Amino acid sequence: MKNKLFLILFLLTFSLVISQGKKDSIKSNPILYIGMNLGFVNGNFKGGIASFDLNYQQKNNLFTFKYSSILDFKKLKFFIVFPIANTISETEQFSLLYGKRYVEDGFSYHFSGGISYNTTDDRIINKRFSYFGFPVEIGVNWFKSKKKKFRILYGLIPIGKPTGFGRSIGLKLHANIAKKAYVGLGLNFGIGWHKKYNNEI
């Protein structure tokens, strides 16, 4: 129940932020994109992380809502030569971050910080507990610098008219300062509008 209430609060806050930027999006597209990050973490958790984030930028201000899932793989078993992960804990994390993002042609970099709500299911002591944290992240992304046709099937087939909507790829260094702290590095994939393209083609 707590997770649902926290998620609703985040979404309401994020919707208010987006509504404030509607005036800016009349002349050109908004900077609005979704990201997926896959990587590893170290610290109180040692394992893998997968996260999904929704990002909105107004001027140089970046607002992010993020959901993360962390699997702690401190114990590994091997079948012949293949490692098999023995998950000892699983953590769900909801984060709301604010930061600065700067765009230079087809490249951007950002740094953000905020608050997170975490729920860890510890399978060793068979206990589930929740706690708040302070997430921080630094990231870089590459995307198309000008409007182009969107491509499907691994970028092989262009469709429609030139558009600012497109994909991105980048790296993200992130951490969470909390009862269960960690630092991680991951590969980031995105889709959406990563800059204001105006009417340029």
XYZ file of C-alpha atoms in Angstrom:
201
model
C 0.000 0.000 0.000
C 2.868 2.382 0.849
C 4.500 1.726 -2.526
C 1.271 2.533 -4.384
C 0.752 5.781 -2.466
C 4.351 6.802 -3.083
C 4.034 6.020 -6.807
C 0.822 8.073 -7.063
C 2.519 10.994 -5.314
C 5.460 10.868 -7.700
C 3.227 10.743 -10.782
C 1.098 13.654 -9.579
C 4.193 15.744 -8.901
C 5.653 14.891 -12.282
C 2.406 15.749 -14.104
C 2.413 19.197 -12.487
C 5.960 19.808 -13.689
C 5.037 18.816 -17.254
C 1.972 21.067 -17.264
C 4.193 24.041 -16.414
C 6.175 23.501 -19.594
C 3.239 23.405 -22.011
C 3.831 27.025 -23.074
C 7.380 26.191 -24.144
C 6.197 23.256 -26.262
C 3.864 25.385 -28.430
C 6.686 26.635 -30.670
C 8.739 23.447 -30.648
C 8.719 19.925 -29.286
C 9.132 19.399 -25.519
C 12.242 17.673 -24.224
C 10.618 14.492 -23.003
C 12.097 11.003 -23.139
C 12.047 7.562 -21.535
C 15.201 5.735 -20.520
C 16.179 2.189 -19.615
C 19.409 1.466 -17.764
C 21.112 -1.909 -17.361
C 24.217 -2.287 -15.232
C 25.814 -3.435 -12.002
C 26.093 -2.080 -8.469
C 28.562 -2.424 -5.607
C 28.377 -1.569 -1.907
C 25.761 -3.019 0.418
C 24.411 -4.619 -2.751
C 26.631 -6.516 -5.170
C 24.734 -7.450 -8.269
C 22.670 -6.212 -11.174
C 20.300 -3.293 -11.612
C 17.624 -2.491 -14.173
C 15.853 0.862 -14.134
C 13.255 2.760 -16.135
C 12.949 6.538 -16.014
C 10.734 9.296 -17.360
C 12.503 12.594 -17.990
C 11.256 16.107 -18.686
C 13.493 19.127 -19.263
C 12.542 22.795 -19.034
C 15.395 25.127 -19.987
C 18.360 23.470 -18.228
C 16.238 21.974 -15.440
C 15.814 18.194 -15.582
C 13.032 16.384 -13.708
C 13.180 12.598 -13.457
C 10.929 9.890 -12.071
C 12.692 6.522 -11.889
C 11.865 2.941 -10.952
C 14.729 0.535 -10.237
C 15.021 -3.147 -9.426
C 18.219 -4.420 -7.795
C 19.171 -8.079 -7.431
C 21.934 -8.873 -4.938
C 24.161 -11.660 -6.309
C 26.738 -11.962 -3.539
C 26.670 -15.748 -3.822
C 27.447 -17.462 -7.120
C 27.308 -21.113 -8.051
C 28.742 -22.653 -11.186
C 27.241 -25.262 -13.470
C 30.208 -26.593 -15.443
C 31.663 -23.207 -16.528
C 28.448 -21.163 -16.438
C 27.818 -18.921 -13.406
C 24.402 -19.222 -11.773
C 23.327 -16.342 -9.588
C 21.907 -17.055 -6.155
C 19.788 -14.021 -5.326
C 19.985 -13.160 -1.621
C 17.966 -9.944 -1.763
C 15.740 -7.976 -4.093
C 15.140 -4.234 -3.833
C 12.520 -1.999 -5.424
C 13.303 1.697 -5.617
C 11.142 4.687 -6.578
C 13.050 7.941 -7.070
C 12.247 11.543 -7.839
C 15.242 13.602 -8.968
C 16.004 17.152 -10.003
C 19.136 18.292 -11.767
C 20.760 20.149 -14.615
C 21.077 18.894 -18.191
C 23.083 20.534 -20.961
C 22.731 19.807 -24.675
C 25.456 20.328 -27.260
C 24.296 19.367 -30.749
C 23.767 15.576 -30.568
C 25.290 15.101 -27.127
C 24.063 15.828 -23.595
C 25.317 15.486 -20.051
C 23.474 15.825 -16.764
C 23.802 15.539 -13.006
C 20.860 15.027 -10.649
C 19.978 14.337 -7.033
C 16.791 13.673 -5.126
C 14.945 11.325 -2.810
C 14.155 7.636 -3.081
C 11.841 5.181 -1.361
C 13.319 1.680 -1.147
C 11.910 -1.699 -0.185
C 14.357 -4.581 0.304
C 13.326 -8.220 0.552
C 16.187 -9.919 2.421
C 15.935 -13.649 1.718
C 18.645 -14.629 4.190
C 16.833 -13.341 7.278
C 13.433 -13.625 5.598
C 12.578 -10.009 6.327
C 11.194 -7.134 4.277
C 11.935 -3.524 5.247
C 11.552 -0.036 3.757
C 13.702 3.081 4.003
C 14.369 6.427 2.337
C 17.526 7.383 0.505
C 19.219 10.150 -1.452
C 19.991 9.114 -5.037
C 22.517 10.927 -7.207
C 23.486 10.326 -10.818
C 25.720 11.632 -13.597
C 25.054 10.673 -17.190
C 25.986 11.289 -20.816
C 23.911 10.511 -23.909
C 24.278 10.611 -27.673
C 21.344 11.135 -30.050
C 20.611 12.563 -33.499
C 21.545 16.213 -33.883
C 18.939 17.034 -36.559
C 15.467 15.865 -37.479
C 15.535 12.603 -39.411
C 13.059 9.920 -40.342
C 12.416 7.450 -37.561
C 13.807 3.999 -38.366
C 12.380 0.624 -37.419
C 13.780 -2.925 -37.541
C 17.112 -2.070 -35.938
C 17.330 1.241 -37.827
C 17.142 -0.322 -41.289
C 13.798 1.031 -42.544
C 13.001 4.785 -42.394
C 9.329 5.721 -42.028
C 7.313 8.959 -42.117
C 8.589 12.511 -42.262
C 11.736 13.840 -40.545
C 11.066 14.056 -36.822
C 12.842 14.946 -33.605
C 11.553 11.733 -32.013
C 14.385 9.215 -31.824
C 16.673 6.944 -29.856
C 19.674 7.617 -27.660
C 22.462 5.668 -26.016
C 24.748 6.602 -23.159
C 26.390 5.829 -19.837
C 25.193 6.586 -16.330
C 27.031 6.617 -13.011
C 24.586 6.505 -10.108
C 24.466 5.950 -6.353
C 22.001 5.857 -3.483
C 22.973 7.146 -0.029
C 20.785 5.158 2.336
C 20.618 2.382 4.915
C 21.579 0.063 2.056
C 23.950 2.245 0.044
C 25.467 1.429 -3.325
C 27.208 2.889 -6.356
C 26.621 1.622 -9.879
C 27.441 2.018 -13.543
C 25.178 1.178 -16.444
C 24.437 1.423 -20.148
C 21.486 3.679 -20.881
C 19.024 3.418 -23.788
C 16.443 6.108 -24.470
C 13.623 7.060 -26.796
C 11.777 10.356 -27.175
C 12.655 14.000 -27.828
C 16.161 14.626 -26.470
C 16.485 18.278 -27.499
C 14.410 21.099 -28.988
C 14.527 20.660 -32.740
C 12.183 23.584 -33.576
C 11.480 23.484 -37.334
C 14.955 22.416 -38.414
C 15.240 19.526 -40.874
